[in-house]
XYZ file of C-alpha atoms in Angstrom:
767
model
C 15.211 26.255 -15.822
C 17.652 23.952 -17.666
C 16.561 21.173 -19.933
C 17.859 18.577 -17.519
C 15.639 19.652 -14.650
C 12.424 17.674 -14.119
C 9.221 19.322 -15.245
C 7.340 18.343 -12.102
C 7.640 16.495 -8.813
C 8.510 12.822 -9.167
C 5.588 10.490 -9.071
C 5.344 8.378 -5.926
C 6.370 4.776 -6.318
C 3.515 2.367 -6.868
C 2.204 0.820 -3.701
C 2.666 -2.893 -3.760
C -0.094 -4.766 -2.100
C 0.998 -7.473 0.210
C -0.425 -10.763 -0.812
C -2.677 -12.150 1.863
C -1.956 -15.759 2.762
C -4.891 -17.913 3.741
C -4.913 -19.315 7.257
C -5.207 -22.862 5.911
C -2.036 -22.325 3.880
C -0.201 -20.890 6.882
C -1.166 -23.839 9.089
C -0.138 -26.314 6.422
C 3.185 -24.521 5.949
C 3.820 -24.509 9.687
C 3.331 -28.267 9.698
C 5.001 -29.078 6.389
C 8.289 -27.272 7.070
C 9.251 -29.185 10.259
C 7.805 -32.385 8.816
C 9.923 -32.074 5.693
C 12.957 -31.190 7.806
C 12.395 -34.217 10.020
C 11.844 -36.427 7.007
C 15.007 -35.117 5.341
C 17.005 -35.684 8.513
C 15.629 -39.201 8.864
C 16.428 -39.886 5.212
C 20.009 -38.638 5.543
C 20.512 -40.624 8.740
C 19.040 -43.743 7.189
C 21.256 -43.380 4.135
C 24.327 -42.920 6.317
C 23.462 -45.966 8.411
C 22.732 -48.012 5.322
C 26.031 -46.944 3.778
C 27.871 -47.918 6.973
C 26.021 -51.208 7.066
C 26.875 -51.912 3.446
C 30.517 -51.075 4.116
C 30.578 -53.446 7.068
C 28.892 -56.111 4.997
C 31.522 -55.614 2.342
C 34.273 -55.870 4.972
C 32.767 -59.055 6.359
C 32.442 -60.511 2.912
C 36.004 -59.498 2.032
C 37.289 -60.799 5.365
C 35.583 -64.104 4.908
C 36.755 -64.274 1.326
C 40.281 -62.801 1.609
C 41.118 -62.490 5.307
C 41.562 -66.208 5.998
C 43.604 -66.853 2.820
C 45.670 -63.770 3.596
C 46.466 -65.014 7.139
C 47.254 -68.481 5.785
C 49.563 -66.982 3.180
C 51.324 -64.988 5.880
C 51.770 -68.090 8.013
C 53.116 -70.139 5.071
C 55.560 -67.370 4.117
C 56.765 -67.158 7.721
C 57.382 -70.919 7.827
C 59.119 -70.910 4.432
C 61.260 -67.969 5.531
C 62.396 -69.810 8.688
C 63.126 -72.984 6.701
C 65.004 -70.972 4.059
C 67.073 -69.255 6.769
C 67.906 -72.576 8.407
C 69.071 -74.105 5.105
C 71.059 -70.958 4.300
C 72.811 -71.286 7.705
C 73.716 -74.937 7.035
C 71.124 -76.636 9.172
C 69.884 -80.011 8.098
C 66.778 -79.240 6.014
C 65.598 -81.976 3.692
C 64.914 -81.015 0.121
C 61.575 -82.801 0.208
C 60.488 -80.820 3.283
C 61.543 -77.555 1.644
C 59.760 -78.446 -1.600
C 56.647 -79.428 0.362
C 56.692 -76.123 2.275
C 57.135 -74.180 -0.960
C 54.219 -76.085 -2.468
C 52.001 -75.180 0.464
C 53.049 -71.522 0.047
C 52.245 -71.695 -3.664
C 48.816 -73.152 -2.938
C 48.099 -70.360 -0.400
C 49.326 -67.750 -2.890
C 47.163 -69.222 -5.677
C 44.110 -69.159 -3.414
C 44.850 -65.569 -2.452
C 45.315 -64.529 -6.097
C 42.051 -66.182 -7.044
C 40.024 -64.361 -4.402
C 41.675 -60.948 -4.401
C 41.810 -58.116 -6.921
C 44.922 -56.341 -8.149
C 44.292 -52.937 -6.550
C 45.620 -51.195 -3.414
C 47.679 -53.076 -0.841
C 46.501 -56.398 -2.161
C 48.046 -55.465 -5.476
C 51.347 -54.858 -3.708
C 51.121 -58.353 -2.186
C 50.463 -59.828 -5.626
C 53.456 -57.956 -6.987
C 55.623 -59.444 -4.229
C 54.350 -62.908 -4.993
C 55.357 -62.472 -8.622
C 59.023 -62.339 -7.455
C 58.808 -65.434 -5.255
C 60.166 -67.875 -7.830
C 63.237 -65.757 -8.638
C 64.155 -65.385 -4.977
C 63.826 -69.105 -4.444
C 66.343 -69.679 -7.235
C 68.765 -67.297 -5.565
C 68.355 -69.116 -2.287
C 68.950 -72.449 -3.941
C 72.048 -71.036 -5.651
C 73.231 -69.250 -2.473
C 73.338 -66.061 -4.509
C 73.561 -62.926 -2.420
C 73.496 -62.653 1.338
C 71.359 -64.167 4.056
C 69.708 -60.811 4.764
C 68.669 -60.651 1.088
C 67.381 -64.184 1.208
C 65.072 -63.596 4.165
C 64.437 -59.899 3.394
C 62.128 -60.792 0.507
C 59.891 -62.850 2.776
C 59.876 -60.128 5.441
C 58.806 -57.483 2.904
C 55.985 -59.689 1.572
C 54.747 -60.359 5.099
C 54.844 -56.622 5.910
C 52.720 -55.929 2.794
C 50.251 -58.579 3.944
C 49.938 -56.984 7.411
C 49.498 -53.507 5.933
C 46.916 -54.833 3.460
C 44.992 -56.438 6.281
C 45.170 -53.226 8.278
C 43.918 -51.130 5.361
C 41.133 -53.491 4.425
C 39.747 -54.236 7.890
C 40.559 -51.238 10.054
C 36.847 -50.014 10.198
C 37.909 -46.433 10.736
C 34.294 -45.182 10.243
C 33.117 -47.193 13.269
C 34.941 -46.417 16.511
C 33.857 -49.588 18.259
C 34.916 -51.845 15.432
C 38.098 -49.863 14.941
C 38.961 -50.479 18.575
C 38.301 -54.189 18.150
C 40.399 -54.271 14.980
C 43.487 -52.891 16.727
C 44.210 -56.075 18.775
C 43.846 -58.190 15.613
C 46.348 -56.106 13.690
C 48.598 -55.938 16.741
C 48.421 -59.744 17.040
C 49.485 -60.134 13.422
C 52.380 -57.725 13.995
C 53.351 -59.426 17.267
C 53.236 -62.906 15.713
C 55.401 -61.575 12.883
C 57.909 -60.335 15.455
C 57.981 -63.821 17.049
C 58.387 -65.320 13.555
C 61.315 -62.984 12.937
C 62.907 -64.184 16.185
C 62.530 -67.722 14.888
C 64.127 -66.730 11.571
C 67.000 -64.913 13.321
C 67.754 -67.928 15.505
C 67.536 -70.171 12.432
C 70.152 -68.005 10.684
C 72.531 -68.704 13.626
C 72.646 -72.314 12.504
C 74.448 -75.104 14.301
C 77.286 -72.750 15.252
C 74.909 -70.514 17.219
C 76.666 -67.496 15.792
C 74.490 -64.639 14.586
C 75.611 -61.693 12.512
C 75.462 -58.300 14.157
C 72.593 -57.173 11.901
C 70.677 -60.349 12.558
C 71.224 -60.011 16.315
C 70.017 -56.418 16.161
C 66.894 -57.573 14.324
C 66.352 -60.253 16.991
C 66.535 -57.678 19.765
C 64.103 -55.360 17.929
C 61.675 -58.224 17.415
C 61.774 -59.177 21.093
C 61.156 -55.630 22.302
C 58.458 -54.954 19.729
C 56.406 -58.070 20.305
C 56.575 -57.730 24.081
C 55.464 -54.068 23.798
C 52.616 -54.986 21.489
C 51.395 -57.793 23.738
C 51.523 -55.631 26.846
C 50.168 -52.372 25.362
C 48.001 -53.105 22.317
C 46.818 -56.676 22.700
C 46.110 -57.762 26.242
C 44.235 -54.580 27.322
C 41.861 -54.803 24.325
C 41.119 -58.490 24.119
C 37.603 -59.588 25.067
C 37.357 -61.856 28.105
C 37.199 -65.118 26.170
C 40.188 -64.301 23.987
C 42.064 -62.814 26.927
C 41.633 -66.119 28.703
C 43.109 -67.955 25.702
C 45.944 -65.453 25.576
C 46.669 -65.985 29.271
C 46.725 -69.738 28.751
C 49.124 -69.270 25.855
C 51.469 -66.981 27.761
C 51.302 -69.282 30.793
C 52.179 -72.428 28.856
C 55.551 -74.149 29.177
C 56.380 -73.511 25.559
C 55.799 -69.774 25.958
C 57.783 -69.707 29.166
C 60.622 -71.496 27.373
C 60.385 -68.816 24.685
C 60.680 -66.067 27.275
C 63.610 -67.808 28.979
C 65.503 -68.204 25.696
C 64.832 -64.569 24.755
C 66.106 -63.375 28.098
C 69.182 -65.595 27.872
C 70.011 -64.341 24.368
C 69.625 -60.742 25.418
C 71.558 -61.116 28.657
C 74.285 -63.714 27.884
C 75.314 -63.122 24.316
C 79.016 -63.071 23.506
C 80.353 -60.711 20.890
C 83.013 -61.711 18.369
C 84.572 -59.576 15.726
C 81.918 -60.223 13.127
C 79.192 -62.236 14.899
C 77.343 -62.742 18.176
C 77.666 -66.041 19.989
C 74.293 -67.248 21.292
C 73.893 -69.250 24.474
C 73.237 -72.985 24.439
C 69.649 -72.370 25.575
C 68.667 -71.511 22.011
C 68.713 -75.211 21.179
C 65.310 -75.528 22.913
C 63.751 -72.859 20.708
C 62.586 -74.995 17.766
C 60.633 -77.376 19.977
C 59.017 -74.560 21.972
C 58.223 -72.650 18.766
C 56.553 -75.664 17.212
C 54.401 -75.891 20.348
C 53.191 -72.286 20.837
C 53.209 -71.173 17.168
C 49.976 -73.013 16.211
C 48.239 -71.671 19.309
C 49.435 -68.133 18.487
C 48.190 -68.510 14.910
C 44.841 -69.769 16.253
C 44.636 -66.742 18.528
C 45.261 -64.474 15.540
C 42.645 -66.282 13.479
C 40.073 -66.191 16.284
C 40.656 -62.484 16.754
C 40.158 -61.849 13.050
C 37.056 -64.026 12.903
C 35.573 -62.344 15.972
C 36.131 -58.929 14.421
C 34.355 -60.086 11.262
C 31.534 -61.597 13.286
C 31.155 -58.423 15.271
C 31.200 -56.397 12.066
C 28.470 -58.609 10.645
C 26.408 -58.209 13.825
C 27.005 -54.483 13.752
C 25.828 -54.361 10.144
C 22.668 -56.208 11.154
C 22.171 -53.792 14.043
C 22.586 -50.854 11.673
C 20.037 -52.310 9.299
C 17.653 -52.884 12.186
C 18.292 -49.332 13.333
C 17.469 -48.124 9.838
C 14.238 -50.100 9.880
C 13.318 -48.659 13.251
C 14.308 -45.182 12.091
C 12.225 -45.459 8.943
C 9.310 -46.921 10.871
C 9.532 -44.360 13.667
C 9.997 -41.503 11.211
C 7.080 -42.722 9.119
C 4.937 -43.089 12.228
C 6.002 -39.661 13.430
C 5.230 -38.170 10.026
C 1.830 -39.836 10.013
C 1.215 -38.625 13.547
C 2.305 -35.097 12.664
C 0.177 -35.190 9.535
C -2.830 -36.417 11.503
C -2.282 -33.773 14.187
C -1.902 -31.080 11.531
C -5.007 -32.224 9.695
C -7.073 -32.452 12.864
C -5.748 -29.145 14.189
C -6.270 -27.406 10.874
C -9.767 -28.813 10.531
C -10.582 -27.880 14.124
C -9.312 -24.322 13.718
C -10.964 -23.889 10.328
C -14.193 -25.440 11.649
C -14.247 -23.001 14.559
C -13.440 -20.128 12.243
C -16.137 -21.325 9.840
C -18.681 -21.412 12.680
C -17.509 -17.958 13.729
C -17.876 -16.755 10.124
C -21.328 -18.325 9.834
C -22.475 -16.751 13.101
C -20.967 -13.426 12.090
C -22.671 -13.473 8.699
C -25.967 -14.520 10.290
C -25.665 -11.692 12.803
C -24.722 -9.193 10.094
C -27.354 -10.266 7.551
C -30.239 -11.462 9.733
C -30.014 -10.795 13.450
C -28.693 -7.229 13.387
C -31.078 -6.045 10.622
C -33.980 -7.584 12.547
C -32.780 -5.988 15.777
C -32.380 -2.607 14.076
C -35.810 -2.944 12.467
C -37.397 -3.810 15.815
C -35.635 -0.878 17.467
C -36.827 1.447 14.726
C -40.360 0.178 15.260
C -39.988 0.843 18.979
C -40.178 -2.843 19.932
C -38.153 -4.605 22.615
C -35.046 -6.586 21.626
C -34.411 -10.134 22.817
C -30.938 -10.009 24.371
C -30.567 -13.791 24.080
C -30.497 -13.456 20.293
C -27.307 -11.377 20.548
C -23.844 -12.860 21.179
C -22.639 -12.670 24.770
C -19.128 -12.118 26.133
C -18.089 -15.355 27.837
C -14.476 -14.547 28.728
C -12.879 -17.246 26.589
C -9.107 -17.680 26.793
C -8.315 -19.141 23.366
C -7.708 -16.931 20.348
C -10.900 -17.803 18.468
C -12.922 -17.311 21.645
C -11.296 -13.931 22.178
C -12.248 -12.925 18.627
C -15.804 -14.110 19.326
C -15.940 -12.054 22.531
C -14.493 -9.030 20.723
C -17.178 -9.337 18.046
C -19.814 -9.699 20.759
C -18.583 -6.430 22.285
C -18.759 -4.757 18.858
C -22.313 -6.030 18.383
C -23.289 -4.808 21.847
C -21.875 -1.344 21.124
C -23.614 -1.296 17.731
C -26.961 -2.359 19.212
C -26.645 0.248 21.970
C -25.942 2.878 19.338
C -28.936 1.804 17.264
C -31.070 1.672 20.401
C -30.102 5.257 21.174
C -30.695 6.327 17.576
C -34.055 4.548 17.554
C -35.009 6.295 20.786
C -34.008 9.638 19.292
C -35.861 8.842 16.064
C -38.926 7.774 17.989
C -38.749 10.902 20.103
C -38.309 13.097 17.057
C -41.168 11.264 15.344
C -43.421 11.949 18.312
C -42.309 15.568 18.280
C -42.933 15.905 14.521
C -46.270 14.091 14.804
C -47.352 16.443 17.561
C -46.378 19.504 15.513
C -48.098 18.052 12.430
C -51.249 17.259 14.386
C -51.468 20.734 15.874
C -50.743 22.330 12.496
C -53.361 20.075 10.904
C -55.919 21.288 13.447
C -55.089 24.869 12.496
C -55.472 24.050 8.802
C -58.793 22.339 9.474
C -59.975 25.446 11.332
C -58.799 27.550 8.386
C -60.791 25.331 6.014
C -63.846 25.730 8.241
C -63.304 29.491 8.222
C -63.018 29.410 4.426
C -66.322 27.518 4.233
C -67.962 30.084 6.445
C -66.625 32.885 4.225
C -67.866 31.041 1.132
C -71.305 30.726 2.723
C -71.315 34.370 3.730
C -69.881 35.946 0.557
C -70.974 33.379 -2.005
C -72.996 36.031 -3.866
C -69.736 37.712 -4.954
C -68.428 35.627 -7.842
C -64.958 37.148 -7.912
C -64.532 36.881 -4.151
C -65.946 33.335 -4.179
C -63.450 32.315 -6.861
C -60.573 33.672 -4.789
C -61.895 31.935 -1.685
C -62.073 28.650 -3.592
C -58.494 29.171 -4.828
C -57.491 29.758 -1.204
C -59.423 26.629 -0.272
C -57.476 24.614 -2.850
C -54.146 25.916 -1.567
C -55.201 25.103 1.982
C -56.101 21.570 0.914
C -52.597 21.243 -0.567
C -51.138 22.512 2.708
C -53.146 19.924 4.589
C -51.824 17.167 2.325
C -48.251 18.274 2.964
C -48.946 18.273 6.704
C -50.413 14.797 6.372
C -47.209 13.767 4.524
C -45.190 14.965 7.486
C -47.501 13.105 9.852
C -47.155 9.903 7.807
C -43.338 10.078 7.588
C -43.145 10.835 11.310
C -44.952 7.586 12.067
C -48.412 8.997 12.691
C -51.702 8.100 11.056
C -54.130 10.132 9.011
C -57.428 10.601 10.850
C -60.140 8.955 8.822
C -63.688 10.338 9.304
C -65.299 7.712 7.062
C -67.541 5.131 8.634
C -68.936 3.472 5.496
C -67.230 1.844 2.471
C -66.666 3.966 -0.613
C -66.953 2.857 -4.196
C -63.759 2.770 -6.187
C -65.071 5.332 -8.694
C -65.903 7.766 -5.882
C -62.515 7.110 -4.302
C -60.742 7.989 -7.551
C -62.840 11.144 -7.845
C -61.922 12.120 -4.290
C -58.213 11.484 -4.968
C -58.402 13.543 -8.172
C -59.987 16.420 -6.284
C -56.755 16.708 -4.251
C -54.783 17.536 -7.421
C -54.541 21.121 -8.574
C -54.683 20.250 -12.262
C -57.601 17.883 -11.785
C -59.187 18.461 -15.219
C -56.336 16.597 -16.949
C -57.153 13.423 -15.018
C -59.299 10.886 -16.821
C -60.852 8.254 -14.591
C -61.746 4.766 -15.717
C -63.108 2.910 -12.704
C -65.505 0.103 -12.027
C -68.330 0.054 -9.504
C -68.166 -3.633 -8.604
C -66.133 -3.063 -5.438
C -65.764 -0.622 -2.589
C -62.978 0.171 -0.133
C -63.156 -0.442 3.607
C -63.840 2.731 5.640
C -60.639 2.579 7.706
C -58.451 2.667 4.561
C -60.282 5.321 2.515
C -58.196 8.312 3.597
C -54.872 6.420 3.227
C -55.690 5.074 -0.192
C -57.058 8.477 -1.304
C -53.844 10.154 -0.064
C -51.660 7.574 -1.813
C -53.481 8.010 -5.132
C -53.481 11.791 -4.776
C -49.673 11.771 -4.470
C -49.323 9.596 -7.574
C -51.782 11.738 -9.541
C -50.144 14.969 -8.467
C -46.734 13.610 -9.486
C -48.131 12.503 -12.861
C -49.688 15.887 -13.659
C -46.591 17.854 -12.625
C -44.262 15.927 -14.939
C -46.577 15.581 -17.939
C -46.847 17.853 -20.985
C -49.684 20.410 -20.793
C -51.731 18.843 -23.614
C -51.504 15.303 -22.288
C -53.961 13.403 -20.175
C -53.278 11.447 -16.981
C -55.341 8.267 -17.000
C -56.224 6.386 -13.830
C -57.711 2.929 -14.214
C -59.040 0.486 -11.660
C -59.968 -3.147 -12.115
C -60.259 -6.301 -10.082
C -57.359 -8.765 -10.358
C -56.466 -12.064 -8.714
C -54.635 -10.409 -5.804
C -57.209 -7.681 -5.149
C -57.680 -4.354 -6.880
C -55.276 -2.930 -9.439
C -55.125 0.867 -9.799
C -52.893 2.166 -12.590
C -51.905 5.811 -13.015
C -50.429 6.432 -16.475
C -49.032 9.658 -17.837
C -47.411 10.787 -21.088
C -44.424 12.391 -19.419
C -40.776 12.306 -20.515
C -38.851 9.061 -20.750
C -37.081 7.863 -17.613
C -34.056 5.584 -17.743
C -33.887 2.168 -16.085
C -31.609 3.660 -13.422
C -34.223 6.310 -12.686
C -36.984 3.716 -12.264
C -34.706 1.673 -10.027
C -34.064 4.703 -7.811
C -37.791 5.587 -7.642
C -38.849 2.018 -6.823
C -36.193 1.923 -4.114
C -37.849 4.944 -2.508
C -41.156 3.102 -2.622
C -39.841 -0.006 -0.848
C -37.582 1.376 1.871
C -38.128 3.334 5.056
C -35.446 6.046 4.853
C -33.858 7.674 7.893
C -34.374 11.348 8.547
C -31.018 12.170 6.983
C -32.251 10.832 3.619
C -35.568 12.630 4.044
C -33.681 15.842 4.710
C -31.671 15.420 1.505
C -34.888 14.782 -0.463
C -37.134 17.320 1.254
C -38.368 18.612 -2.145
C -39.399 15.139 -3.357
C -41.013 13.280 -0.516
C -44.037 12.047 -2.463
C -42.610 8.622 -3.292
C -41.491 8.114 0.310
C -45.032 8.932 1.460
C -46.490 6.528 -1.107
C -44.140 3.776 0.013
C -44.989 4.376 3.672
C -48.729 4.275 2.995
C -48.325 1.154 0.846
C -46.467 -0.536 3.685
C -49.274 0.335 6.107
C -51.915 -0.937 3.653
C -49.804 -4.010 2.687
C -50.161 -2.870 -0.895
C -47.617 -3.069 -3.715
C -46.634 -0.021 -5.755
C -44.406 -0.307 -8.816
C -43.223 2.323 -11.275
C -42.405 1.268 -14.818
C -42.222 2.664 -18.304
C -45.555 3.106 -20.047
C -46.172 1.800 -23.561
C -46.763 5.440 -24.549
C -43.295 6.462 -23.386
C -44.375 7.969 -20.085
C -44.556 6.402 -16.635
C -47.133 3.994 -15.256
C -47.624 3.568 -11.515
C -49.352 0.291 -10.650
C -50.945 -0.093 -7.205
C -52.171 -3.530 -6.092
C -54.523 -3.246 -3.125
C -55.046 -6.485 -1.181
C -58.452 -8.127 -1.120
C -58.763 -7.501 2.609
C -59.291 -3.773 1.956
C -62.203 -4.357 -0.447
C -65.941 -4.891 0.055
C -67.923 -6.707 -2.668
C -70.542 -4.594 -4.404
C -73.365 -6.965 -3.480
C -72.574 -6.777 0.232
C -71.979 -3.068 0.386
C -74.319 -1.269 2.804
C -76.054 1.955 1.992
C -73.661 4.855 2.318
C -74.389 7.206 5.126
C -73.281 10.250 3.200
C -73.055 10.753 -0.538
C -70.163 12.951 -1.665
C -71.207 16.204 -3.228
C -70.818 15.950 -7.000
C -68.213 18.132 -8.626
C -68.866 20.063 -11.790
C -69.599 18.027 -14.849
C -66.327 18.888 -16.436
C -64.527 17.482 -13.440
C -66.517 14.237 -13.446
C -66.188 13.574 -17.167
C -63.200 15.514 -18.390
C -62.468 15.618 -22.101
C -59.359 16.483 -24.061
C -59.101 20.287 -24.347
C -56.578 22.563 -26.066
C -53.628 24.016 -24.221
C -55.477 27.258 -23.783
C -59.251 27.593 -23.439
C -60.540 31.129 -24.061
C -63.004 32.544 -21.568
C -65.905 34.091 -23.400
C -67.381 36.660 -21.025
C -68.701 40.019 -22.300
C -66.449 42.872 -21.209
C -68.347 45.789 -19.629
C -66.189 48.218 -21.479
C -64.534 47.860 -24.871
C -61.367 49.571 -23.656
C -61.127 47.556 -20.458
C -59.093 44.391 -20.472
C -61.049 41.207 -19.813
C -60.705 39.895 -16.280
C -59.094 36.445 -15.795
C -61.564 33.658 -15.322
C -61.921 32.442 -11.727
C -60.704 28.882 -11.135
C -62.915 27.000 -8.657
C -61.663 23.640 -7.370
C -63.559 20.586 -6.158
C -63.700 20.259 -2.407
C -62.632 17.307 -0.254
C -65.384 14.765 0.385
C -65.773 15.618 4.036
C -66.414 19.259 3.161
C -69.626 20.106 1.214
C -68.235 23.353 -0.151
C -69.706 23.108 -3.686
C -73.159 22.363 -2.268
C -73.040 25.436 -0.043
C -71.824 27.562 -2.937
C -74.650 26.312 -5.109
C -77.155 27.100 -2.328
C -75.791 30.621 -1.984
C -75.931 31.130 -5.719
C -79.533 29.962 -5.912
C -80.518 32.207 -3.009
C -79.251 35.293 -4.800
C -80.679 34.194 -8.154
C -77.263 34.367 -9.773
C -75.873 32.275 -12.682
C -73.839 29.165 -11.986
C -70.265 29.524 -10.832
C -67.713 29.662 -13.645
C -65.924 26.426 -14.309
C -62.196 25.913 -13.704
C -60.194 26.584 -16.842
C -57.518 23.910 -17.318
C -53.819 24.829 -17.572
C -54.326 28.447 -16.465
C -52.434 27.874 -13.193
C -49.336 26.164 -14.540
C -47.444 28.768 -16.580
C -47.264 32.474 -16.643
C -48.186 32.609 -20.338
C -51.537 30.944 -19.673
C -52.613 33.355 -16.968
C -52.866 36.498 -19.112
C -56.126 37.525 -20.825
C -56.648 36.727 -24.474
C -59.028 38.299 -26.911
C -61.992 36.181 -27.889
C -61.315 33.961 -30.862
C -63.473 31.538 -32.730
C -63.691 28.015 -31.444
C -61.388 26.018 -33.711
C -62.077 22.680 -32.072
C -59.869 20.573 -29.869
C -57.237 19.882 -32.570
C -56.904 23.357 -34.120
C -53.958 25.235 -32.646
C -52.028 28.247 -33.809
C -48.245 28.135 -34.218
C -47.903 30.207 -31.051
C -49.933 27.658 -29.102
C -47.821 24.804 -30.460
C -44.639 26.661 -29.496
C -45.997 27.304 -26.000
C -46.925 23.627 -25.686
C -43.398 22.510 -26.627
C -41.949 25.049 -24.183
C -44.084 23.576 -21.397
C -43.045 20.040 -22.419
C -39.361 20.941 -22.287
C -39.893 22.587 -18.913
C -41.501 19.396 -17.597
C -38.604 17.307 -18.988
C -36.086 19.520 -17.224
C -38.041 19.045 -14.010
C -37.688 15.262 -14.282
C -33.989 15.460 -15.088
C -33.405 17.756 -12.126
C -35.582 15.547 -9.918
C -33.623 12.321 -10.459
C -30.255 13.669 -11.579
C -30.091 11.423 -14.670
C -29.739 12.121 -18.376
C -32.841 11.153 -20.251
C -32.571 9.509 -23.662
């Protein structure tokens, strides 16, 4: 393999988790996006309308400020041009009249200069006006030609018309642009009429017009008639159209038309000029009549356009106000709808979450607990499918279906558990009957063969094993939901109850009892309490070092009776105590019991404590071992003063069992061997009987009948390890604290073995 090849398969790319967006955020986004878009659109529209309104306002202001002076200037230039042409042609024009007309033009020009700026088309007009004085001097000196004399005025007037068109065309508003066209066309048409007047003035008294001047006259006639027919009359509003009709129907205007027609139709050409008809002599009078009315029509049209522009600006501003108000109202409405909708959806989801959590944490556990106890379930407490159509309702119905399926499953499991419990209880009861018969048979054998010490010891060992079997069967009966049959009919003192519980333990001589006699236990709870304490004592002796004692104490407390079982076993971690206390306070399913089949004692204790309404707690002892504290409620106790005489007194156990003392790990059995070469026989180990069986009394009766010595006492620790079961040679009594090195080593070996048991039991590492 080359160095460039990878050493292993490529690692998979990291999985990127998709970020979950909250429903509240999604709803807000769904509302904010269109709201922002609508607000942006309203803002843009409002800005556009405001800009258009401001432009119209500026046009109105400029029209009112410049438009009227501009029209006046145009009119004065037209009049001065006609007067200049007439004087150039030799007509009688008084100097005072010409100077007066020029003064009026200068005043109009000064007013225009004062109100206008120097930019754009208006700047071109100002530039033309700067040349006015020089052209007047040429006219006065007759320098140049007539076309040059009037051409200056025509160019200035054309600049004025173009400036007006550029400034007040309103191209951004179609309606105003359409209204502006007749005004501009009127200015152009009136200029064409003014050019006709100038052309006829250039003809002079001879009525001869140069070819170029005649051509300009013809162009002016055709242009102004075209403008009036095409661009003015069709677009004038009714009021102005009426004024226009009156103007065109007047005698002066009709005279104008007649003269124009006569000039066009009856002109006579000469070599260098055109001879005009005699009708042109009526032109000046007609022009003086219709010219003011035409100028008024132009001014009215311009003023109406400005007025309409001002009204349109006001309408645009009003439209902006309405747009802003409507948009603001719509935004508020959308916001309110979004808030209400979001709150409604979130409220419904919150109620659904609350109901779901309540079902998961309260209702379902209660339902499952009732089903496990074999009780009926109230169907009204469970959610029902209502066939809702909305999304949240559909989720609610889906969850109701899930709950129904879950409850049906738990109901079936509870039925199976109950059935299996009945089956196990039946098996345990029948097996318990067999064990009881075996115990009765063992008693009969003890009565029959009690004279044989060796056989009696073996029978008592068998009796002890049978008692242990019966306790295991009772454990099965308890965990299966059954009850321990209790033969007691009278209360039992606490001290006797502790003695009876200790008798159930194989290594009973290591148990030291410290009990009071001020209280007794109710008859119906004696067997349960005795079984509970026997399990705790058995557990304490199994996990304690061989030399140690297991102390059981009982005393009255505020809540009832406190029974404490304390051992000197190995240390258990906090996790271990937590696990053990959990076993004491929970009813496990059969699957958990199956996994812990070798350690069911704590489950049995917890079950019995639940039946007795007692509290059992495991904690670390001050000596390093474990202390089990049992609090029995006051309802299970009978005061000593009110206790009736017991119907049956339990048979006392051997003295060593009633008042055990600390003994060495091994206790030698000093019995004379019949033969020096024969190995000493192991000492028999009798055990105390259960209270309801008077086995020791019968054994004592049999022994007395055969005049035999008392039965040998049980030797502690001989049943726990193999090393302790072998015979030992007699040795001097060294006292309870004298031990050989071998005994100390054996004791430590037993302690380590007990520690390993605890570690294997709970699966934890001990400190």
